[in-house]
PDB file of C-alpha atoms in Angstrom:
ATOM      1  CA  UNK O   1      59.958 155.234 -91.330  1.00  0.00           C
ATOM      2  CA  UNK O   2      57.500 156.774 -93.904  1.00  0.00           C
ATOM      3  CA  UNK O   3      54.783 155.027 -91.878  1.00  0.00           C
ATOM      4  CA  UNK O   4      55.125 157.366 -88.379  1.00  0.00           C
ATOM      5  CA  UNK O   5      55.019 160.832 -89.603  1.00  0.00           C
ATOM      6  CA  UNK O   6      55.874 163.766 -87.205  1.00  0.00           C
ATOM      7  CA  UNK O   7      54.869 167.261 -87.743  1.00  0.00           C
ATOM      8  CA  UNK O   8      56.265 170.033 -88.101  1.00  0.00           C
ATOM      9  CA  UNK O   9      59.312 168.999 -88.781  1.00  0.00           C
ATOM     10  CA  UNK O  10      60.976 172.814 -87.818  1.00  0.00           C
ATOM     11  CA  UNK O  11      59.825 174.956 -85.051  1.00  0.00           C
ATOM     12  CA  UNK O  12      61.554 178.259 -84.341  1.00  0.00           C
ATOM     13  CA  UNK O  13      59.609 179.894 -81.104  1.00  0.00           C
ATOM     14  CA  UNK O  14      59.992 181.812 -78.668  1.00  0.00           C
ATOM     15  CA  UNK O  15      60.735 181.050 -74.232  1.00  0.00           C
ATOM     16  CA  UNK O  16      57.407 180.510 -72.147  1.00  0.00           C
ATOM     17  CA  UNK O  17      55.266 179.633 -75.636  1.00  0.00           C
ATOM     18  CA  UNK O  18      53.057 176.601 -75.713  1.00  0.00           C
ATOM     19  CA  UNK O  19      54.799 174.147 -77.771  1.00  0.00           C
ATOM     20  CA  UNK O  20      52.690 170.616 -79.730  1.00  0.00           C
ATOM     21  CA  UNK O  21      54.252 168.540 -81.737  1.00  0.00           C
ATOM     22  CA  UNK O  22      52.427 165.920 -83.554  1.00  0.00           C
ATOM     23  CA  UNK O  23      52.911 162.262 -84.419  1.00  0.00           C
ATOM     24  CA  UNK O  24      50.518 160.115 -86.501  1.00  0.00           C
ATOM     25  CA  UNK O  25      51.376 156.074 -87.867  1.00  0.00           C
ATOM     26  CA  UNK O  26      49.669 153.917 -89.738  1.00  0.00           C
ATOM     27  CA  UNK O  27      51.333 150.835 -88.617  1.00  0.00           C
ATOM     28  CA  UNK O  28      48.710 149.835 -86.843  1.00  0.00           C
ATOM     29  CA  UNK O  29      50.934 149.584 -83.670  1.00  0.00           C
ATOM     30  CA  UNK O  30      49.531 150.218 -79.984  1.00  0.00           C
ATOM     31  CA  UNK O  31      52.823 151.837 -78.123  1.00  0.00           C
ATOM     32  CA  UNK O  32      53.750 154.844 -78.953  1.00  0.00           C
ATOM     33  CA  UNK O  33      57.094 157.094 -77.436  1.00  0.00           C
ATOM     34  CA  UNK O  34      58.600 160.489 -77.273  1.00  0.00           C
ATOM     35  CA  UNK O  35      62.144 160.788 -77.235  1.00  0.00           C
ATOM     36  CA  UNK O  36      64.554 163.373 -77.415  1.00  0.00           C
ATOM     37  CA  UNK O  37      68.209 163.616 -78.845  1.00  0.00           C
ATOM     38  CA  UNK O  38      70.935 166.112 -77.616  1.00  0.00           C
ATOM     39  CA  UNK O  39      74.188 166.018 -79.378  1.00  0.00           C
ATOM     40  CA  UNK O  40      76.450 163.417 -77.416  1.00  0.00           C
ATOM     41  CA  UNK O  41      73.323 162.126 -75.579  1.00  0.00           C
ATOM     42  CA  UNK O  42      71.522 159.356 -77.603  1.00  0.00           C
ATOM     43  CA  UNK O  43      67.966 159.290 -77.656  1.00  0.00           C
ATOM     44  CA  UNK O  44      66.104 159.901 -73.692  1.00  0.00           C
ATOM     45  CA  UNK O  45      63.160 158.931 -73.455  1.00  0.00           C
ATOM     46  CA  UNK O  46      60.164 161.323 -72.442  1.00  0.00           C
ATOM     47  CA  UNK O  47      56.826 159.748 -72.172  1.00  0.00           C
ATOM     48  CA  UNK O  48      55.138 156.249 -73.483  1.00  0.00           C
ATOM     49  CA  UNK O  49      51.807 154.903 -74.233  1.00  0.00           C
ATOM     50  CA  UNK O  50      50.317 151.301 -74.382  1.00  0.00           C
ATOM     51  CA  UNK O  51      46.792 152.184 -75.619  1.00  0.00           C
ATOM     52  CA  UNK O  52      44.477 155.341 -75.892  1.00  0.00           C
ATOM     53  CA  UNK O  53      44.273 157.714 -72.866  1.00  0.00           C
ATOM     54  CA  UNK O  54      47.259 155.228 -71.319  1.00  0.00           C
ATOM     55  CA  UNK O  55      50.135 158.110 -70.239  1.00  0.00           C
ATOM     56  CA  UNK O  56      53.320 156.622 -68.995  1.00  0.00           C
ATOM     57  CA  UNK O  57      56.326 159.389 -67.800  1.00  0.00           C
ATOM     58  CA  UNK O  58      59.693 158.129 -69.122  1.00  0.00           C
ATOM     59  CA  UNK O  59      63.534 159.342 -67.874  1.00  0.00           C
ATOM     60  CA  UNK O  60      63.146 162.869 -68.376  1.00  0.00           C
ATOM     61  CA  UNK O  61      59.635 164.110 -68.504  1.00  0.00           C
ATOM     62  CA  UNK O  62      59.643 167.110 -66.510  1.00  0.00           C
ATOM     63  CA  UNK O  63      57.988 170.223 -68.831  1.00  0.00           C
ATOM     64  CA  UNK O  64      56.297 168.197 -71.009  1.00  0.00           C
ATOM     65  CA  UNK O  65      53.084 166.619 -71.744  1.00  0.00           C
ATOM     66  CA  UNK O  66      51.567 164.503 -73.908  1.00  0.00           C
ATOM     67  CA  UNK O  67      48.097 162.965 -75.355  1.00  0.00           C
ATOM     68  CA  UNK O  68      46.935 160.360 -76.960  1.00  0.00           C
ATOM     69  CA  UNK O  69      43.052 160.566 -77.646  1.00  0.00           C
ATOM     70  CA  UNK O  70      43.617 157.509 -80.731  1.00  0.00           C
ATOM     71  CA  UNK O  71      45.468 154.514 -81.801  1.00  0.00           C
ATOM     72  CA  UNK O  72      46.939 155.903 -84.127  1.00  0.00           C
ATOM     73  CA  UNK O  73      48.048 159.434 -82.491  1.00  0.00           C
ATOM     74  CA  UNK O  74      50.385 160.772 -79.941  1.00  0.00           C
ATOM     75  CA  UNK O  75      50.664 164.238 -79.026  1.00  0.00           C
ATOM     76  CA  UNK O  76      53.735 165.974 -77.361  1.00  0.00           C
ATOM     77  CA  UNK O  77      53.427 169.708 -75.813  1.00  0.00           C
ATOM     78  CA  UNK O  78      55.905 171.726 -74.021  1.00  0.00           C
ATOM     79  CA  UNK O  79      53.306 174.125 -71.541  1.00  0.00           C
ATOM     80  CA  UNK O  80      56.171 176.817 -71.560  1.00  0.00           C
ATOM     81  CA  UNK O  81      59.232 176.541 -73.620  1.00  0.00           C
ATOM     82  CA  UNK O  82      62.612 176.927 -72.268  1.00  0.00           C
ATOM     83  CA  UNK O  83      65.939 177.611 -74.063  1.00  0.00           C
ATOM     84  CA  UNK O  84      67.341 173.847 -72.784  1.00  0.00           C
ATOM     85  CA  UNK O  85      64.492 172.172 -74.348  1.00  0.00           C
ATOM     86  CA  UNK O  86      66.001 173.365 -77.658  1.00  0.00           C
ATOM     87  CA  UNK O  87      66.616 169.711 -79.443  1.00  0.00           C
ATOM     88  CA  UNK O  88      65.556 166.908 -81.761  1.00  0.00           C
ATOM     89  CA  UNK O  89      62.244 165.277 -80.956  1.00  0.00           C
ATOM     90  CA  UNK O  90      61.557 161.612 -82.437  1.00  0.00           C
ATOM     91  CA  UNK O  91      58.255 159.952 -82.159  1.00  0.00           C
ATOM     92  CA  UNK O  92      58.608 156.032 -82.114  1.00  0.00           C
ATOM     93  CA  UNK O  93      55.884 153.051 -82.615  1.00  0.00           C
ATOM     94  CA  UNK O  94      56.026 149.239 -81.830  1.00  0.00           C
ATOM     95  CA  UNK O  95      54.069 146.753 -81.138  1.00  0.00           C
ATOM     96  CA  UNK O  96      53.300 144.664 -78.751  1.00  0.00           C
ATOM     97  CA  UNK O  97      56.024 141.798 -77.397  1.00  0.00           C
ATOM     98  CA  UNK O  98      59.421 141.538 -76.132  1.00  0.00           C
ATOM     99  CA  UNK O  99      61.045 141.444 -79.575  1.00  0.00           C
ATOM    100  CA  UNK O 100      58.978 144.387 -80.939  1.00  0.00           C
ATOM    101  CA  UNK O 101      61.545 146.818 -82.353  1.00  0.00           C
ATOM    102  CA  UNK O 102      60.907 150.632 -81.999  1.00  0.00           C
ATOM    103  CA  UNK O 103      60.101 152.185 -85.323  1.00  0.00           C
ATOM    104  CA  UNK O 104      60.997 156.214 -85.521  1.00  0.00           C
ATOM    105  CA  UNK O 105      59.691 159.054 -87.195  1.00  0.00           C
ATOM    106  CA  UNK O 106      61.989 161.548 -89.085  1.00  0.00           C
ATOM    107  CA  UNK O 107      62.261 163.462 -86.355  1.00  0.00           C
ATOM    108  CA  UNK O 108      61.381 167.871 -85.363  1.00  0.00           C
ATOM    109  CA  UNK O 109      64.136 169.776 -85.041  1.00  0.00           C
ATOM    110  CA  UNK O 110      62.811 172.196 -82.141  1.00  0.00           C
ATOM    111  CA  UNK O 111      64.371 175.739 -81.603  1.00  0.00           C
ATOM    112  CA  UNK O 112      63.390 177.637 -78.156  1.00  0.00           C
ATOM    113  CA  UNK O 113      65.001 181.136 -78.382  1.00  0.00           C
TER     114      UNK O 113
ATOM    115  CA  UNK Z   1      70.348 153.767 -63.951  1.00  0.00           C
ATOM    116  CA  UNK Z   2      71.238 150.825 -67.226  1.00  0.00           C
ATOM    117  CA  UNK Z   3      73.514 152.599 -69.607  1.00  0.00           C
ATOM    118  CA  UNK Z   4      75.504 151.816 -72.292  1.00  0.00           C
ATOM    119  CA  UNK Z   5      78.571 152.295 -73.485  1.00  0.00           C
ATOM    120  CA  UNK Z   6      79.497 152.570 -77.015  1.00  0.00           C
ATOM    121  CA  UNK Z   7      82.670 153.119 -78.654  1.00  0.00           C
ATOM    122  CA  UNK Z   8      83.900 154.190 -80.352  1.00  0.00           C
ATOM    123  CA  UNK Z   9      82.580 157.968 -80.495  1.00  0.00           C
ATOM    124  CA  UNK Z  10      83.471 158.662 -84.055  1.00  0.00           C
ATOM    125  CA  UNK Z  11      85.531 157.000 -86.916  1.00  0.00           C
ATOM    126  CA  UNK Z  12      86.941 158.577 -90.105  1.00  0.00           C
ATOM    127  CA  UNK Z  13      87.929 155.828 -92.500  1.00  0.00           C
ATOM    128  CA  UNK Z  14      88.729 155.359 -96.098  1.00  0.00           C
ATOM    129  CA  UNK Z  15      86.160 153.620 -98.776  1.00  0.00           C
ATOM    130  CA  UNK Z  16      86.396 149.883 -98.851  1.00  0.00           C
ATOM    131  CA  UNK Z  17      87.777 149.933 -95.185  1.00  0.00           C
ATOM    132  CA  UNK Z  18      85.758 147.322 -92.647  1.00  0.00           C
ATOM    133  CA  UNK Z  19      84.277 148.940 -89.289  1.00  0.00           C
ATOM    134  CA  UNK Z  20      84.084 147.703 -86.390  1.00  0.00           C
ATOM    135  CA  UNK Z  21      81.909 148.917 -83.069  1.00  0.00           C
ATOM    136  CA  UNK Z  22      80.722 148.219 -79.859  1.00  0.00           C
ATOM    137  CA  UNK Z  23      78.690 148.464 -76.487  1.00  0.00           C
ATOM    138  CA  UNK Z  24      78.830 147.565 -73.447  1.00  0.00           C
ATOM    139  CA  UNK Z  25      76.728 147.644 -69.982  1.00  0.00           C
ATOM    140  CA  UNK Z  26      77.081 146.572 -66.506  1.00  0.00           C
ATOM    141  CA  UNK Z  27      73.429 145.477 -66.527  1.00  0.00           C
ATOM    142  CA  UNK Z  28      72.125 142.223 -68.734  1.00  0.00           C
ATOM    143  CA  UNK Z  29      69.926 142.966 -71.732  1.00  0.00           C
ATOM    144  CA  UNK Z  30      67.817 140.384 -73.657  1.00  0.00           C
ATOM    145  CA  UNK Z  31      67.481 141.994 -76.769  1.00  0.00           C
ATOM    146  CA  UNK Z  32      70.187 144.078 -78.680  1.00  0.00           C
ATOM    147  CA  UNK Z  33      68.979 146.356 -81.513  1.00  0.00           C
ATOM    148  CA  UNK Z  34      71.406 148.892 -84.105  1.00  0.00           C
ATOM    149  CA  UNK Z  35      70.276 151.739 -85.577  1.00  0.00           C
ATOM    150  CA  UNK Z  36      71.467 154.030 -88.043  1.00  0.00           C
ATOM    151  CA  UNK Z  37      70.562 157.462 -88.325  1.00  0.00           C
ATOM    152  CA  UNK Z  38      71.393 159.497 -91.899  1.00  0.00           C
ATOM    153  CA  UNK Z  39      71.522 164.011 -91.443  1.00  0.00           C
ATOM    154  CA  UNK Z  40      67.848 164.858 -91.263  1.00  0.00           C
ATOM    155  CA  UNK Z  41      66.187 161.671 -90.721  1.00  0.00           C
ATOM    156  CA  UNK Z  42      65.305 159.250 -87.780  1.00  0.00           C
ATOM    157  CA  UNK Z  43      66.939 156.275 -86.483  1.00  0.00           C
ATOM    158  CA  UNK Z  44      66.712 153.311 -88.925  1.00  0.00           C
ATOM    159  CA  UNK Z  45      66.578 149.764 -87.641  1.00  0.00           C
ATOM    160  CA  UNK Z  46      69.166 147.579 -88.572  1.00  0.00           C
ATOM    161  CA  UNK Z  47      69.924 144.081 -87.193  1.00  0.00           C
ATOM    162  CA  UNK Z  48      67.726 143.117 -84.024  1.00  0.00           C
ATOM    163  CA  UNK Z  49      69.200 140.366 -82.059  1.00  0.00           C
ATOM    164  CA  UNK Z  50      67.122 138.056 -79.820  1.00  0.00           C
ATOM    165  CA  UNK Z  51      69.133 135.444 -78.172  1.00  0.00           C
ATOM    166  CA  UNK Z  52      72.692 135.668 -76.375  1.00  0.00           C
ATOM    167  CA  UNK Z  53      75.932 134.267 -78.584  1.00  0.00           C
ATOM    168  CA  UNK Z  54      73.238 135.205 -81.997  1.00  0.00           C
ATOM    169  CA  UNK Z  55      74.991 136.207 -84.993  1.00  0.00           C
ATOM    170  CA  UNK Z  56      73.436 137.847 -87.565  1.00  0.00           C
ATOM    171  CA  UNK Z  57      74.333 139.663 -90.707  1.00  0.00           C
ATOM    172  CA  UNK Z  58      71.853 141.979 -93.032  1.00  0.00           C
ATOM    173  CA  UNK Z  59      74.248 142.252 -96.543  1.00  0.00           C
ATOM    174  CA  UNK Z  60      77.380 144.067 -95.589  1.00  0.00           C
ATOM    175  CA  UNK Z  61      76.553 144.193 -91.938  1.00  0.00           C
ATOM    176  CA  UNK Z  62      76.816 141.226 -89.130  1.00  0.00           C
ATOM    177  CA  UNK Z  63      76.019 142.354 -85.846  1.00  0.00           C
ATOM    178  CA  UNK Z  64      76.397 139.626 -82.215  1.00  0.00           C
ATOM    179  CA  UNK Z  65      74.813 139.419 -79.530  1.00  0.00           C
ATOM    180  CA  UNK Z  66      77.338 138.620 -76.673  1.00  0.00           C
ATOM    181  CA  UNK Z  67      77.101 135.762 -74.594  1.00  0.00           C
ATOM    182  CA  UNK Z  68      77.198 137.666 -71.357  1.00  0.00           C
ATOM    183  CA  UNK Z  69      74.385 139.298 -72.288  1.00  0.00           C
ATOM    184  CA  UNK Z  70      76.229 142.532 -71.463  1.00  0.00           C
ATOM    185  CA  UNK Z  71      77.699 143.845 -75.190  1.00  0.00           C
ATOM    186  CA  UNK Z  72      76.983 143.423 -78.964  1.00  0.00           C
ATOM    187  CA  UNK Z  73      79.109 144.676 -81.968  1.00  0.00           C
ATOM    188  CA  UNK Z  74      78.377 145.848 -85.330  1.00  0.00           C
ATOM    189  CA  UNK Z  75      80.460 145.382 -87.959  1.00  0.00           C
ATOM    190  CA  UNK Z  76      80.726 146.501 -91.509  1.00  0.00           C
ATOM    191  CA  UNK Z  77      82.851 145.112 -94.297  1.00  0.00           C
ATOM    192  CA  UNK Z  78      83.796 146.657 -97.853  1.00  0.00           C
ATOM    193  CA  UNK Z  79      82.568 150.335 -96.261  1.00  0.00           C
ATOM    194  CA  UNK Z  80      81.276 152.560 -99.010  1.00  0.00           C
ATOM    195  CA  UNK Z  81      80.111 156.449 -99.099  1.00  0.00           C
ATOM    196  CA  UNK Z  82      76.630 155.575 -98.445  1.00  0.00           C
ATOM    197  CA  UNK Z  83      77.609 154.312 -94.937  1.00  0.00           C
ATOM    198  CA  UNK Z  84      78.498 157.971 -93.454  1.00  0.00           C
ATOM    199  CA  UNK Z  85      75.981 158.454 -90.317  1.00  0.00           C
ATOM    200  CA  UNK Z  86      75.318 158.064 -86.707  1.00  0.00           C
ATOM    201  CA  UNK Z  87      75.374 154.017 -85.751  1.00  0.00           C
ATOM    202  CA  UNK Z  88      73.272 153.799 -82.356  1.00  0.00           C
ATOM    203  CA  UNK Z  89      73.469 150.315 -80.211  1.00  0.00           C
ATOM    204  CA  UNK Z  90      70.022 150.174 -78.090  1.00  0.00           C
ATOM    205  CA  UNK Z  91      69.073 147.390 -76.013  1.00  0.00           C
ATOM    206  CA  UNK Z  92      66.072 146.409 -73.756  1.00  0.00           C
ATOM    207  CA  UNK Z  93      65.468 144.473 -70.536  1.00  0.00           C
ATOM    208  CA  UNK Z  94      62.689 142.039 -69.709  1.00  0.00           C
ATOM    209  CA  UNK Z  95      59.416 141.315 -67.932  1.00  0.00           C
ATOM    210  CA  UNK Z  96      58.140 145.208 -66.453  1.00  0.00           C
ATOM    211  CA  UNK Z  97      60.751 146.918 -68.542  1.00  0.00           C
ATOM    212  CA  UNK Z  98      60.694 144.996 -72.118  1.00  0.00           C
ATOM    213  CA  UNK Z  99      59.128 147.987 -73.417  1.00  0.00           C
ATOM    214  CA  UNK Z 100      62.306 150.522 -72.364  1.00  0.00           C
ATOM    215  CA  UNK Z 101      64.829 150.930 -74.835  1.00  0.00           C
ATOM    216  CA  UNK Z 102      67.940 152.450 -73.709  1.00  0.00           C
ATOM    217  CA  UNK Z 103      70.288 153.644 -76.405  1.00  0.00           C
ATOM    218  CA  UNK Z 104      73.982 154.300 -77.040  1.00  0.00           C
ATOM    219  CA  UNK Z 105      75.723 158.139 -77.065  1.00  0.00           C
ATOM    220  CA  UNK Z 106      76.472 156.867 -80.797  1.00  0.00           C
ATOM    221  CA  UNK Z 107      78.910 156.161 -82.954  1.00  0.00           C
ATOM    222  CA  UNK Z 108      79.496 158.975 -86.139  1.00  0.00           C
ATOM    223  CA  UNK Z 109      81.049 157.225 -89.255  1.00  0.00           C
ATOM    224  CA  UNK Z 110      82.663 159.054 -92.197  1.00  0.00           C
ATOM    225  CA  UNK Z 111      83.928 157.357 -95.408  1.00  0.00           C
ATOM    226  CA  UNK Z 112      86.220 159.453 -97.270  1.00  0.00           C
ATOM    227  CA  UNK Z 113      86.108 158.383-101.001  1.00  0.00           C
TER     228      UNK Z 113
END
């Protein structure tokens, strides 16, 4: 979705570096997500957020982080990089109510070496 | 935890060939969504279905929402080359957990021409 835009898009670094990735919308929506796709896996969820400064832990978010200081941004960091965090990273957006679909950002292809 | 279980994995068919998927679940699911995800991009909403025994179709694509509550399909008629990518089933629960959407392992398509 052109409207949720995720930067970078590639990140080559290297074990125990500090890691953000960004994601910005202009949908206007108030929940934002982090997921992350292995091959074989799907998409796991790693954090949510309702509203500004609200910080919800998903399914697997052990050595991450994340912010979100505006409506319209949500923040992802890794404090120290490890090789199995190596993956795809989506940011999603929805609104609010049950029937809200998840729209998802093109995705950063994340490389911990 | 609520998983789902979609099959199949991967399908290699010929151009003009229908397509048929599926998931399943143990647990009961009040909304059923399918995604499709091209190389390089994030997951694309397709069909979102609301209510249980719902059929819907979006052009070549008619996607159901089983009456259990447990399962939807997705299928595809007339397949053509455009249709090659990952197909992801995703579904979400109600009241606290309407915002959680748990996805699929996937389903890779390939039309050979």
């Amino acid at each position: 979705d052109a409207d949720v835009t995720q930067t970078p898009r590639n990140r080559i670094t290297k074990t125990g570096k500090r890691i953000m990735l960004e994601c910005s919308q202009t949908k206007g929506h108030d929940r934002m997500y982090w997921y992350r796709q292995d091959p074989g896996l799907g998409l796991r969820l790693i954090y949510y957020s309702f509203d500004v400064k609200d910080i919800n832990k998903g399914e697997i978010s052990d050595g991450y982080s994340v912010s979100r200081q505006a409506q319209a941004k949500f923040s992802l960091s890794l404090e120290s990089a490890i090789p199995n965090q190596t993956a795809l990273y989506f940011c999603a957006t929805s609104d609010v109510g049950q029937n809200q679909p998840q729209h998802f950002g093109d995705g950063t292809r994340l490389s911990i070496l | 935890g609520q998983q789902l279980n979609q099959s199949p994995q991967s399908m290699f068919i010929q151009e003009g060939e229908d397509v048929s998927m599926n998931c399943t679940s143990s647990s009961i699911f009040n909304t059923w969504l399918w995604y499709k995800q091209d190389p390089g991009e994030g997951p694309v909403l397709l069909i979102a279905l609301y209510k249980a025994g719902e059929l819907t179709s979006n052009g070549r694509l008619t996607a159901q929402f089983g009456i259990t509550r447990k399962d939807s399909f997705l299928n595809i008629s007339a397949s053509i080359p455009s249709d090659v990518g990952i197909y992801f089933c995703a579904a979400k629960g109600s009241g606290g957990s309407n915002y959680k959407l748990t996805f699929g392992k996937g389903t890779l398509l390939t039309v050979n021409p």
